[in-house]
PDB file of C-alpha atoms and ligand atoms in Angstrom:
ATOM      1  CA  UNK A  21      11.852  31.959 103.331  1.00  0.00           C
ATOM      2  CA  UNK A  22       9.175  31.280 100.824  1.00  0.00           C
ATOM      3  CA  UNK A  23       8.945  33.624  97.886  1.00  0.00           C
ATOM      4  CA  UNK A  24       6.622  33.993  94.847  1.00  0.00           C
ATOM      5  CA  UNK A  25       7.583  33.980  91.372  1.00  0.00           C
ATOM      6  CA  UNK A  26       5.157  33.863  88.267  1.00  0.00           C
ATOM      7  CA  UNK A  27       2.437  31.827  89.901  1.00  0.00           C
ATOM      8  CA  UNK A  28       4.474  29.596  92.147  1.00  0.00           C
ATOM      9  CA  UNK A  29       5.491  29.715  95.867  1.00  0.00           C
ATOM     10  CA  UNK A  30       9.146  28.496  96.166  1.00  0.00           C
ATOM     11  CA  UNK A  31      11.808  28.099  98.552  1.00  0.00           C
ATOM     12  CA  UNK A  32      14.145  31.389  97.870  1.00  0.00           C
ATOM     13  CA  UNK A  33      17.127  29.344  96.760  1.00  0.00           C
ATOM     14  CA  UNK A  34      14.813  27.749  93.886  1.00  0.00           C
ATOM     15  CA  UNK A  35      13.490  30.985  92.623  1.00  0.00           C
ATOM     16  CA  UNK A  36      14.664  31.776  89.172  1.00  0.00           C
ATOM     17  CA  UNK A  37      14.421  34.865  86.730  1.00  0.00           C
ATOM     18  CA  UNK A  38      15.875  34.825  83.231  1.00  0.00           C
ATOM     19  CA  UNK A  39      19.256  36.800  82.548  1.00  0.00           C
ATOM     20  CA  UNK A  40      17.182  38.477  79.833  1.00  0.00           C
ATOM     21  CA  UNK A  41      14.604  39.950  82.043  1.00  0.00           C
ATOM     22  CA  UNK A  42      14.431  43.617  81.157  1.00  0.00           C
ATOM     23  CA  UNK A  43      14.586  44.709  84.697  1.00  0.00           C
ATOM     24  CA  UNK A  44      17.951  42.965  84.898  1.00  0.00           C
ATOM     25  CA  UNK A  45      19.183  44.486  81.753  1.00  0.00           C
ATOM     26  CA  UNK A  46      17.434  47.736  81.626  1.00  0.00           C
ATOM     27  CA  UNK A  47      15.674  48.483  85.046  1.00  0.00           C
ATOM     28  CA  UNK A  48      12.468  48.041  83.125  1.00  0.00           C
ATOM     29  CA  UNK A  49      10.171  47.233  85.966  1.00  0.00           C
ATOM     30  CA  UNK A  50       8.120  48.786  88.863  1.00  0.00           C
ATOM     31  CA  UNK A  51       7.784  47.880  92.529  1.00  0.00           C
ATOM     32  CA  UNK A  52       5.922  48.331  95.711  1.00  0.00           C
ATOM     33  CA  UNK A  53       6.696  48.078  99.379  1.00  0.00           C
ATOM     34  CA  UNK A  54       3.717  47.291 101.986  1.00  0.00           C
ATOM     35  CA  UNK A  55       4.344  47.150 105.663  1.00  0.00           C
ATOM     36  CA  UNK A  56       3.324  44.492 108.015  1.00  0.00           C
ATOM     37  CA  UNK A  57       2.433  45.014 111.624  1.00  0.00           C
ATOM     38  CA  UNK A  58       0.905  42.526 113.746  1.00  0.00           C
ATOM     39  CA  UNK A  59       0.681  40.193 110.888  1.00  0.00           C
ATOM     40  CA  UNK A  60      -1.508  42.452 108.797  1.00  0.00           C
ATOM     41  CA  UNK A  61      -0.884  44.572 105.607  1.00  0.00           C
ATOM     42  CA  UNK A  62      -0.853  48.527 106.142  1.00  0.00           C
ATOM     43  CA  UNK A  63      -2.749  50.418 103.325  1.00  0.00           C
ATOM     44  CA  UNK A  64      -2.524  47.471 100.861  1.00  0.00           C
ATOM     45  CA  UNK A  65      -5.228  49.375  98.456  1.00  0.00           C
ATOM     46  CA  UNK A  66      -3.072  52.318  98.339  1.00  0.00           C
ATOM     47  CA  UNK A  67      -0.192  50.374  97.152  1.00  0.00           C
ATOM     48  CA  UNK A  68      -2.068  48.335  94.635  1.00  0.00           C
ATOM     49  CA  UNK A  69      -3.691  51.378  93.115  1.00  0.00           C
ATOM     50  CA  UNK A  70      -0.291  53.147  92.814  1.00  0.00           C
ATOM     51  CA  UNK A  71       1.116  49.905  91.244  1.00  0.00           C
ATOM     52  CA  UNK A  72      -1.752  49.962  88.562  1.00  0.00           C
ATOM     53  CA  UNK A  73      -0.679  53.668  87.857  1.00  0.00           C
ATOM     54  CA  UNK A  74       2.962  52.874  87.512  1.00  0.00           C
ATOM     55  CA  UNK A  75       2.221  49.800  85.286  1.00  0.00           C
ATOM     56  CA  UNK A  76      -0.183  52.059  83.142  1.00  0.00           C
ATOM     57  CA  UNK A  77       2.485  54.830  82.553  1.00  0.00           C
ATOM     58  CA  UNK A  78       4.802  52.396  81.257  1.00  0.00           C
ATOM     59  CA  UNK A  79       2.244  50.508  79.124  1.00  0.00           C
ATOM     60  CA  UNK A  80       2.570  47.394  81.257  1.00  0.00           C
ATOM     61  CA  UNK A  81      -0.175  45.118  82.520  1.00  0.00           C
ATOM     62  CA  UNK A  82      -0.250  43.353  85.933  1.00  0.00           C
ATOM     63  CA  UNK A  83      -0.232  39.609  85.372  1.00  0.00           C
ATOM     64  CA  UNK A  84      -2.614  39.238  88.482  1.00  0.00           C
ATOM     65  CA  UNK A  85      -5.655  40.759  89.687  1.00  0.00           C
ATOM     66  CA  UNK A  86      -5.794  43.026  92.761  1.00  0.00           C
ATOM     67  CA  UNK A  87      -7.523  40.358  94.666  1.00  0.00           C
ATOM     68  CA  UNK A  88      -5.220  37.687  93.533  1.00  0.00           C
ATOM     69  CA  UNK A  89      -2.289  40.163  94.749  1.00  0.00           C
ATOM     70  CA  UNK A  90      -3.718  40.507  98.033  1.00  0.00           C
ATOM     71  CA  UNK A  91      -3.984  36.861  98.289  1.00  0.00           C
ATOM     72  CA  UNK A  92      -0.373  36.468  97.392  1.00  0.00           C
ATOM     73  CA  UNK A  93       0.581  38.966  99.857  1.00  0.00           C
ATOM     74  CA  UNK A  94      -1.264  37.425 102.686  1.00  0.00           C
ATOM     75  CA  UNK A  95      -0.124  33.815 101.859  1.00  0.00           C
ATOM     76  CA  UNK A  96       3.581  34.906 102.074  1.00  0.00           C
ATOM     77  CA  UNK A  97       3.084  36.770 105.314  1.00  0.00           C
ATOM     78  CA  UNK A  98       1.311  33.559 106.625  1.00  0.00           C
ATOM     79  CA  UNK A  99       3.968  30.817 105.503  1.00  0.00           C
ATOM     80  CA  UNK A 100       6.851  33.100 106.630  1.00  0.00           C
ATOM     81  CA  UNK A 101       5.270  33.959 109.921  1.00  0.00           C
ATOM     82  CA  UNK A 102       5.803  37.732 109.432  1.00  0.00           C
ATOM     83  CA  UNK A 103       4.625  39.389 112.509  1.00  0.00           C
ATOM     84  CA  UNK A 104       6.368  43.031 111.620  1.00  0.00           C
ATOM     85  CA  UNK A 105       8.178  43.510 108.376  1.00  0.00           C
ATOM     86  CA  UNK A 106       7.347  44.123 104.777  1.00  0.00           C
ATOM     87  CA  UNK A 107       6.232  42.733 101.654  1.00  0.00           C
ATOM     88  CA  UNK A 108       8.402  43.423  98.357  1.00  0.00           C
ATOM     89  CA  UNK A 109       6.734  43.172  95.028  1.00  0.00           C
ATOM     90  CA  UNK A 110       8.082  43.595  91.696  1.00  0.00           C
ATOM     91  CA  UNK A 111       6.597  43.532  88.209  1.00  0.00           C
ATOM     92  CA  UNK A 112       8.966  43.761  85.261  1.00  0.00           C
ATOM     93  CA  UNK A 113       8.430  43.782  81.471  1.00  0.00           C
ATOM     94  CA  UNK A 114       9.701  40.215  81.318  1.00  0.00           C
ATOM     95  CA  UNK A 115      12.248  38.390  79.463  1.00  0.00           C
ATOM     96  CA  UNK A 116      12.167  38.613  75.651  1.00  0.00           C
ATOM     97  CA  UNK A 117      14.827  36.423  73.686  1.00  0.00           C
ATOM     98  CA  UNK A 118      17.223  39.237  72.886  1.00  0.00           C
ATOM     99  CA  UNK A 119      18.126  42.456  74.182  1.00  0.00           C
ATOM    100  CA  UNK A 120      16.421  45.246  72.568  1.00  0.00           C
ATOM    101  CA  UNK A 121      15.697  48.897  73.406  1.00  0.00           C
ATOM    102  CA  UNK A 122      12.237  48.661  72.044  1.00  0.00           C
ATOM    103  CA  UNK A 123       9.529  47.170  74.154  1.00  0.00           C
ATOM    104  CA  UNK A 124       8.645  43.477  73.260  1.00  0.00           C
ATOM    105  CA  UNK A 125       5.217  42.602  72.152  1.00  0.00           C
ATOM    106  CA  UNK A 126       3.171  41.986  75.186  1.00  0.00           C
ATOM    107  CA  UNK A 127       1.419  39.190  73.335  1.00  0.00           C
ATOM    108  CA  UNK A 128       4.607  37.216  73.168  1.00  0.00           C
ATOM    109  CA  UNK A 129       6.479  38.278  76.404  1.00  0.00           C
ATOM    110  CA  UNK A 130       4.896  37.795  79.857  1.00  0.00           C
ATOM    111  CA  UNK A 131       5.690  40.039  82.695  1.00  0.00           C
ATOM    112  CA  UNK A 132       7.633  38.746  85.498  1.00  0.00           C
ATOM    113  CA  UNK A 133       6.275  39.044  89.063  1.00  0.00           C
ATOM    114  CA  UNK A 134       8.191  38.364  92.146  1.00  0.00           C
ATOM    115  CA  UNK A 135       7.186  38.963  95.729  1.00  0.00           C
ATOM    116  CA  UNK A 136       9.114  38.249  98.858  1.00  0.00           C
ATOM    117  CA  UNK A 137       8.969  39.139 102.647  1.00  0.00           C
ATOM    118  CA  UNK A 138      11.358  40.647 105.043  1.00  0.00           C
ATOM    119  CA  UNK A 139      10.958  40.040 108.682  1.00  0.00           C
ATOM    120  CA  UNK A 140      11.599  43.272 110.748  1.00  0.00           C
ATOM    121  CA  UNK A 141      10.975  42.714 114.532  1.00  0.00           C
ATOM    122  CA  UNK A 142      10.026  45.885 116.175  1.00  0.00           C
ATOM    123  CA  UNK A 143       9.672  47.788 112.966  1.00  0.00           C
ATOM    124  CA  UNK A 144       7.472  50.438 114.647  1.00  0.00           C
ATOM    125  CA  UNK A 145       9.694  51.063 117.640  1.00  0.00           C
ATOM    126  CA  UNK A 146      13.186  51.598 116.202  1.00  0.00           C
ATOM    127  CA  UNK A 147      15.959  53.609 117.914  1.00  0.00           C
ATOM    128  CA  UNK A 148      15.913  55.768 114.978  1.00  0.00           C
ATOM    129  CA  UNK A 149      12.337  56.861 115.376  1.00  0.00           C
ATOM    130  CA  UNK A 150      12.978  57.765 119.019  1.00  0.00           C
ATOM    131  CA  UNK A 151      16.056  59.784 118.451  1.00  0.00           C
ATOM    132  CA  UNK A 152      15.363  61.002 115.146  1.00  0.00           C
ATOM    133  CA  UNK A 153      17.573  60.905 111.910  1.00  0.00           C
ATOM    134  CA  UNK A 154      20.355  63.111 110.349  1.00  0.00           C
ATOM    135  CA  UNK A 155      20.230  64.271 106.634  1.00  0.00           C
ATOM    136  CA  UNK A 156      22.551  65.780 104.274  1.00  0.00           C
ATOM    137  CA  UNK A 157      21.494  67.621 101.033  1.00  0.00           C
ATOM    138  CA  UNK A 158      22.703  66.321  97.746  1.00  0.00           C
ATOM    139  CA  UNK A 159      21.689  67.308  94.093  1.00  0.00           C
ATOM    140  CA  UNK A 160      18.925  65.465  92.657  1.00  0.00           C
ATOM    141  CA  UNK A 161      20.281  63.642  89.656  1.00  0.00           C
ATOM    142  CA  UNK A 162      17.594  61.379  88.876  1.00  0.00           C
ATOM    143  CA  UNK A 163      15.189  61.167  85.821  1.00  0.00           C
ATOM    144  CA  UNK A 164      12.234  63.221  85.429  1.00  0.00           C
ATOM    145  CA  UNK A 165       9.568  60.588  86.109  1.00  0.00           C
ATOM    146  CA  UNK A 166       9.757  60.069  89.880  1.00  0.00           C
ATOM    147  CA  UNK A 167       6.083  59.558  89.997  1.00  0.00           C
ATOM    148  CA  UNK A 168       6.551  56.119  88.581  1.00  0.00           C
ATOM    149  CA  UNK A 169       8.025  53.702  91.151  1.00  0.00           C
ATOM    150  CA  UNK A 170      10.495  51.999  88.975  1.00  0.00           C
ATOM    151  CA  UNK A 171      13.518  49.796  90.179  1.00  0.00           C
ATOM    152  CA  UNK A 172      15.781  52.390  88.944  1.00  0.00           C
ATOM    153  CA  UNK A 173      17.338  52.887  92.317  1.00  0.00           C
ATOM    154  CA  UNK A 174      21.061  53.524  91.539  1.00  0.00           C
ATOM    155  CA  UNK A 175      21.068  57.269  92.424  1.00  0.00           C
ATOM    156  CA  UNK A 176      18.996  56.861  95.476  1.00  0.00           C
ATOM    157  CA  UNK A 177      21.597  54.117  96.543  1.00  0.00           C
ATOM    158  CA  UNK A 178      24.260  56.518  95.931  1.00  0.00           C
ATOM    159  CA  UNK A 179      22.712  59.233  97.998  1.00  0.00           C
ATOM    160  CA  UNK A 180      22.476  56.884 100.877  1.00  0.00           C
ATOM    161  CA  UNK A 181      26.073  56.123 100.624  1.00  0.00           C
ATOM    162  CA  UNK A 182      26.911  59.929 100.399  1.00  0.00           C
ATOM    163  CA  UNK A 183      24.995  60.364 103.733  1.00  0.00           C
ATOM    164  CA  UNK A 184      26.625  57.329 105.348  1.00  0.00           C
ATOM    165  CA  UNK A 185      30.129  58.635 104.460  1.00  0.00           C
ATOM    166  CA  UNK A 186      29.111  61.942 105.845  1.00  0.00           C
ATOM    167  CA  UNK A 187      27.995  60.292 109.110  1.00  0.00           C
ATOM    168  CA  UNK A 188      24.282  61.020 108.363  1.00  0.00           C
ATOM    169  CA  UNK A 189      21.527  58.646 107.961  1.00  0.00           C
ATOM    170  CA  UNK A 190      19.780  59.794 104.588  1.00  0.00           C
ATOM    171  CA  UNK A 191      20.202  62.452 101.944  1.00  0.00           C
ATOM    172  CA  UNK A 192      17.550  65.045 100.841  1.00  0.00           C
ATOM    173  CA  UNK A 193      17.688  65.755  97.210  1.00  0.00           C
ATOM    174  CA  UNK A 194      17.651  69.241  96.053  1.00  0.00           C
ATOM    175  CA  UNK A 195      16.667  70.573  92.492  1.00  0.00           C
ATOM    176  CA  UNK A 196      16.456  74.140  91.441  1.00  0.00           C
ATOM    177  CA  UNK A 197      17.225  75.207  94.923  1.00  0.00           C
ATOM    178  CA  UNK A 198      14.335  73.243  96.574  1.00  0.00           C
ATOM    179  CA  UNK A 199      14.083  69.752  98.124  1.00  0.00           C
ATOM    180  CA  UNK A 200      12.327  67.235  96.146  1.00  0.00           C
ATOM    181  CA  UNK A 201      12.452  64.339  98.698  1.00  0.00           C
ATOM    182  CA  UNK A 202      14.463  61.852 100.529  1.00  0.00           C
ATOM    183  CA  UNK A 203      16.342  58.753  98.760  1.00  0.00           C
ATOM    184  CA  UNK A 204      13.301  56.448  99.679  1.00  0.00           C
ATOM    185  CA  UNK A 205      10.724  58.912 101.528  1.00  0.00           C
ATOM    186  CA  UNK A 206       8.875  62.170 101.349  1.00  0.00           C
ATOM    187  CA  UNK A 207      10.279  65.309 103.114  1.00  0.00           C
ATOM    188  CA  UNK A 208       8.530  67.738 105.418  1.00  0.00           C
ATOM    189  CA  UNK A 209       9.212  70.624 107.515  1.00  0.00           C
ATOM    190  CA  UNK A 210       7.101  72.003 110.479  1.00  0.00           C
ATOM    191  CA  UNK A 211       6.814  75.919 111.093  1.00  0.00           C
ATOM    192  CA  UNK A 212       4.694  76.530 113.972  1.00  0.00           C
ATOM    193  CA  UNK A 213       1.431  74.831 113.491  1.00  0.00           C
ATOM    194  CA  UNK A 214       2.211  74.361 109.778  1.00  0.00           C
ATOM    195  CA  UNK A 215       3.249  71.200 107.897  1.00  0.00           C
ATOM    196  CA  UNK A 216       5.171  72.065 104.626  1.00  0.00           C
ATOM    197  CA  UNK A 217       5.848  69.379 101.963  1.00  0.00           C
ATOM    198  CA  UNK A 218       6.250  69.510  98.239  1.00  0.00           C
ATOM    199  CA  UNK A 219       3.221  69.459  96.084  1.00  0.00           C
ATOM    200  CA  UNK A 220       2.692  66.222  93.949  1.00  0.00           C
ATOM    201  CA  UNK A 221       3.877  66.266  90.314  1.00  0.00           C
ATOM    202  CA  UNK A 222       6.264  64.271  88.349  1.00  0.00           C
ATOM    203  CA  UNK A 223       9.157  65.540  90.467  1.00  0.00           C
ATOM    204  CA  UNK A 224       8.342  63.277  93.399  1.00  0.00           C
ATOM    205  CA  UNK A 225       6.933  59.671  94.341  1.00  0.00           C
ATOM    206  CA  UNK A 226       3.317  60.018  95.293  1.00  0.00           C
ATOM    207  CA  UNK A 227       3.900  58.609  98.773  1.00  0.00           C
ATOM    208  CA  UNK A 228       1.002  56.369 100.124  1.00  0.00           C
ATOM    209  CA  UNK A 229       2.229  57.384 103.477  1.00  0.00           C
ATOM    210  CA  UNK A 230       2.312  60.983 102.680  1.00  0.00           C
ATOM    211  CA  UNK A 231      -1.365  60.937 101.530  1.00  0.00           C
ATOM    212  CA  UNK A 232      -2.486  59.304 104.939  1.00  0.00           C
ATOM    213  CA  UNK A 233      -0.179  61.704 107.027  1.00  0.00           C
ATOM    214  CA  UNK A 234      -1.625  64.810 105.533  1.00  0.00           C
ATOM    215  CA  UNK A 235      -5.134  63.584 106.017  1.00  0.00           C
ATOM    216  CA  UNK A 236      -4.243  62.989 109.665  1.00  0.00           C
ATOM    217  CA  UNK A 237      -2.576  66.379 109.954  1.00  0.00           C
ATOM    218  CA  UNK A 238      -5.413  68.223 108.910  1.00  0.00           C
ATOM    219  CA  UNK A 239      -7.825  66.055 111.067  1.00  0.00           C
ATOM    220  CA  UNK A 240      -5.650  67.077 113.964  1.00  0.00           C
ATOM    221  CA  UNK A 241      -6.051  70.782 113.128  1.00  0.00           C
ATOM    222  CA  UNK A 242      -2.549  71.204 111.900  1.00  0.00           C
ATOM    223  CA  UNK A 243      -2.182  73.469 108.707  1.00  0.00           C
ATOM    224  CA  UNK A 244      -0.865  71.990 105.623  1.00  0.00           C
ATOM    225  CA  UNK A 245       0.972  73.861 102.919  1.00  0.00           C
ATOM    226  CA  UNK A 246       2.115  71.962  99.665  1.00  0.00           C
ATOM    227  CA  UNK A 247       4.956  73.786  98.110  1.00  0.00           C
ATOM    228  CA  UNK A 248       8.529  73.573  97.468  1.00  0.00           C
ATOM    229  CA  UNK A 249      11.023  74.405 100.485  1.00  0.00           C
ATOM    230  CA  UNK A 250      14.740  75.093 100.439  1.00  0.00           C
ATOM    231  CA  UNK A 251      17.276  73.702 102.786  1.00  0.00           C
ATOM    232  CA  UNK A 252      17.957  77.025 104.584  1.00  0.00           C
ATOM    233  CA  UNK A 253      14.392  77.202 105.161  1.00  0.00           C
ATOM    234  CA  UNK A 254      14.341  73.574 106.549  1.00  0.00           C
ATOM    235  CA  UNK A 255      17.498  74.409 108.626  1.00  0.00           C
ATOM    236  CA  UNK A 256      15.407  77.371 110.436  1.00  0.00           C
ATOM    237  CA  UNK A 257      12.176  75.249 110.789  1.00  0.00           C
ATOM    238  CA  UNK A 258      10.889  74.014 114.255  1.00  0.00           C
ATOM    239  CA  UNK A 259      10.818  70.359 113.178  1.00  0.00           C
ATOM    240  CA  UNK A 260      11.332  68.116 110.133  1.00  0.00           C
ATOM    241  CA  UNK A 261      10.314  64.380 109.279  1.00  0.00           C
ATOM    242  CA  UNK A 262      10.016  62.062 106.378  1.00  0.00           C
ATOM    243  CA  UNK A 263       7.321  59.377 105.521  1.00  0.00           C
ATOM    244  CA  UNK A 264       7.652  56.031 104.017  1.00  0.00           C
ATOM    245  CA  UNK A 265       5.725  52.834 104.081  1.00  0.00           C
ATOM    246  CA  UNK A 266       8.566  51.231 106.003  1.00  0.00           C
ATOM    247  CA  UNK A 267       9.606  54.267 108.273  1.00  0.00           C
ATOM    248  CA  UNK A 268       6.162  55.505 108.910  1.00  0.00           C
ATOM    249  CA  UNK A 269       6.684  59.055 110.043  1.00  0.00           C
ATOM    250  CA  UNK A 270      10.313  59.477 111.090  1.00  0.00           C
ATOM    251  CA  UNK A 271      11.695  62.607 112.897  1.00  0.00           C
ATOM    252  CA  UNK A 272      14.608  64.429 111.259  1.00  0.00           C
ATOM    253  CA  UNK A 273      16.754  66.264 113.733  1.00  0.00           C
ATOM    254  CA  UNK A 274      19.704  67.468 111.877  1.00  0.00           C
ATOM    255  CA  UNK A 275      20.133  68.924 108.206  1.00  0.00           C
ATOM    256  CA  UNK A 276      23.598  69.365 106.779  1.00  0.00           C
ATOM    257  CA  UNK A 277      25.106  69.524 110.344  1.00  0.00           C
ATOM    258  CA  UNK A 278      22.596  71.995 111.600  1.00  0.00           C
ATOM    259  CA  UNK A 279      20.379  70.829 114.613  1.00  0.00           C
ATOM    260  CA  UNK A 280      16.643  71.621 114.385  1.00  0.00           C
ATOM    261  CA  UNK A 281      15.250  73.045 117.645  1.00  0.00           C
ATOM    262  CA  UNK A 282      16.664  71.389 120.621  1.00  0.00           C
ATOM    263  CA  UNK A 283      18.084  68.421 118.403  1.00  0.00           C
ATOM    264  CA  UNK A 284      15.139  65.965 119.630  1.00  0.00           C
ATOM    265  CA  UNK A 285      12.188  64.632 117.585  1.00  0.00           C
ATOM    266  CA  UNK A 286       9.638  67.600 117.460  1.00  0.00           C
ATOM    267  CA  UNK A 287       6.087  67.160 119.108  1.00  0.00           C
ATOM    268  CA  UNK A 288       4.287  67.420 115.858  1.00  0.00           C
ATOM    269  CA  UNK A 289       6.297  64.675 114.154  1.00  0.00           C
ATOM    270  CA  UNK A 290       5.870  62.405 117.207  1.00  0.00           C
ATOM    271  CA  UNK A 291       2.122  63.164 117.354  1.00  0.00           C
ATOM    272  CA  UNK A 292       1.707  62.467 113.606  1.00  0.00           C
ATOM    273  CA  UNK A 293       3.644  59.241 114.161  1.00  0.00           C
ATOM    274  CA  UNK A 294       1.464  58.093 116.764  1.00  0.00           C
ATOM    275  CA  UNK A 295      -1.779  58.765 115.014  1.00  0.00           C
ATOM    276  CA  UNK A 296      -0.476  57.071 111.727  1.00  0.00           C
ATOM    277  CA  UNK A 297       0.647  54.090 113.667  1.00  0.00           C
ATOM    278  CA  UNK A 298      -2.586  53.857 115.644  1.00  0.00           C
ATOM    279  CA  UNK A 299      -4.881  54.430 112.414  1.00  0.00           C
ATOM    280  CA  UNK A 300      -2.799  52.151 110.329  1.00  0.00           C
ATOM    281  CA  UNK A 301      -2.945  49.297 112.819  1.00  0.00           C
ATOM    282  CA  UNK A 302      -6.846  49.801 112.978  1.00  0.00           C
ATOM    283  CA  UNK A 303      -7.335  49.667 109.247  1.00  0.00           C
ATOM    284  CA  UNK A 304      -4.785  46.806 108.589  1.00  0.00           C
ATOM    285  CA  UNK A 305      -6.063  43.953 106.618  1.00  0.00           C
TER     286      UNK A 305
HETATM  287  N1  PMP B 419       9.809  58.912  97.831  1.00  0.00           N
HETATM  288  C1  PMP B 419      10.733  58.059  97.194  1.00  0.00           C
HETATM  289  C2  PMP B 419      11.599  58.180  96.412  1.00  0.00           C
HETATM  290  C3  PMP B 419      10.433  56.635  97.746  1.00  0.00           C
HETATM  291  O1  PMP B 419      11.346  55.647  97.318  1.00  0.00           O
HETATM  292  C4  PMP B 419       9.508  56.393  98.717  1.00  0.00           C
HETATM  293  C5  PMP B 419       9.363  54.844  99.249  1.00  0.00           C
HETATM  294  N2  PMP B 419       9.252  53.944  98.304  1.00  0.00           N
HETATM  295  C6  PMP B 419       8.752  57.409  99.025  1.00  0.00           C
HETATM  296  C7  PMP B 419       8.991  58.507  98.512  1.00  0.00           C
HETATM  297  C8  PMP B 419       7.604  56.990 100.105  1.00  0.00           C
HETATM  298  O2  PMP B 419       6.545  56.376  99.606  1.00  0.00           O
HETATM  299  P1  PMP B 419       5.428  55.476 100.344  1.00  0.00           P
HETATM  300  O3  PMP B 419       5.079  56.345 101.555  1.00  0.00           O
HETATM  301  O4  PMP B 419       4.447  54.959  99.318  1.00  0.00           O
HETATM  302  O5  PMP B 419       6.393  54.242 100.911  1.00  0.00           O
END
């Protein structure tokens, strides 16, 4: 596999980053994941815009322009012959000589930029998407700026492991009695014709897929209510689903051992998945 590191395309085993890199020592970096379907990028502009915002919130600057970023994405998809899969991008504050809590001077320390691809044949047609996934609820112990897409993913990883140990697929995190989001996705319930999902704030990541799916839901005459919801409300909902760049719209069929409806993916989740995939493929670049 060919990867991109700081201006160079290299075989993955030749790619190197300093042990002093602040992402390695302090999780001081941000990332994006963009899906590839049919060799094309899904919602690249949305991811590029959110990247700029994450960087700005952390007083960092991208070492490449959005045009260069697109070019790098496309080149990696091309050389690695990615039909379906994803492009992972990470920008960190770089590697000053010494470990220090204070940010290094950006005039003397360049950011580190790394991109690689992952091939995922059949990404849009997984068994999970046909059968739905099971989630458990766990306390949300993450930091308070979840709107910044940082590489501090230890708690979400632990959440995923808690889910696996409980025989489930993922965990929904709960704070002050209400669901924030999934370990790596935004969470929704469906009550009648209404889609309910938590409103945007610093409590959750502003999903690129979320923005598109809510737009399609409104266009399909579904009602959208942006507010927190509880696990009890979710368990008595008609349907539930999650969204992310790599899972698209994924039906949820069980929450803390309670099956939703007939235990199968609901019609609205299935419809939104179909619309999302159709529209995304059409708009892919
Ligand atoms: N919330 C969290 C915590 C996530 O990690 C992700 C995916 N990175 C999402 C939501 C979904 O965001 P997107 O639709 O932009 O992939």
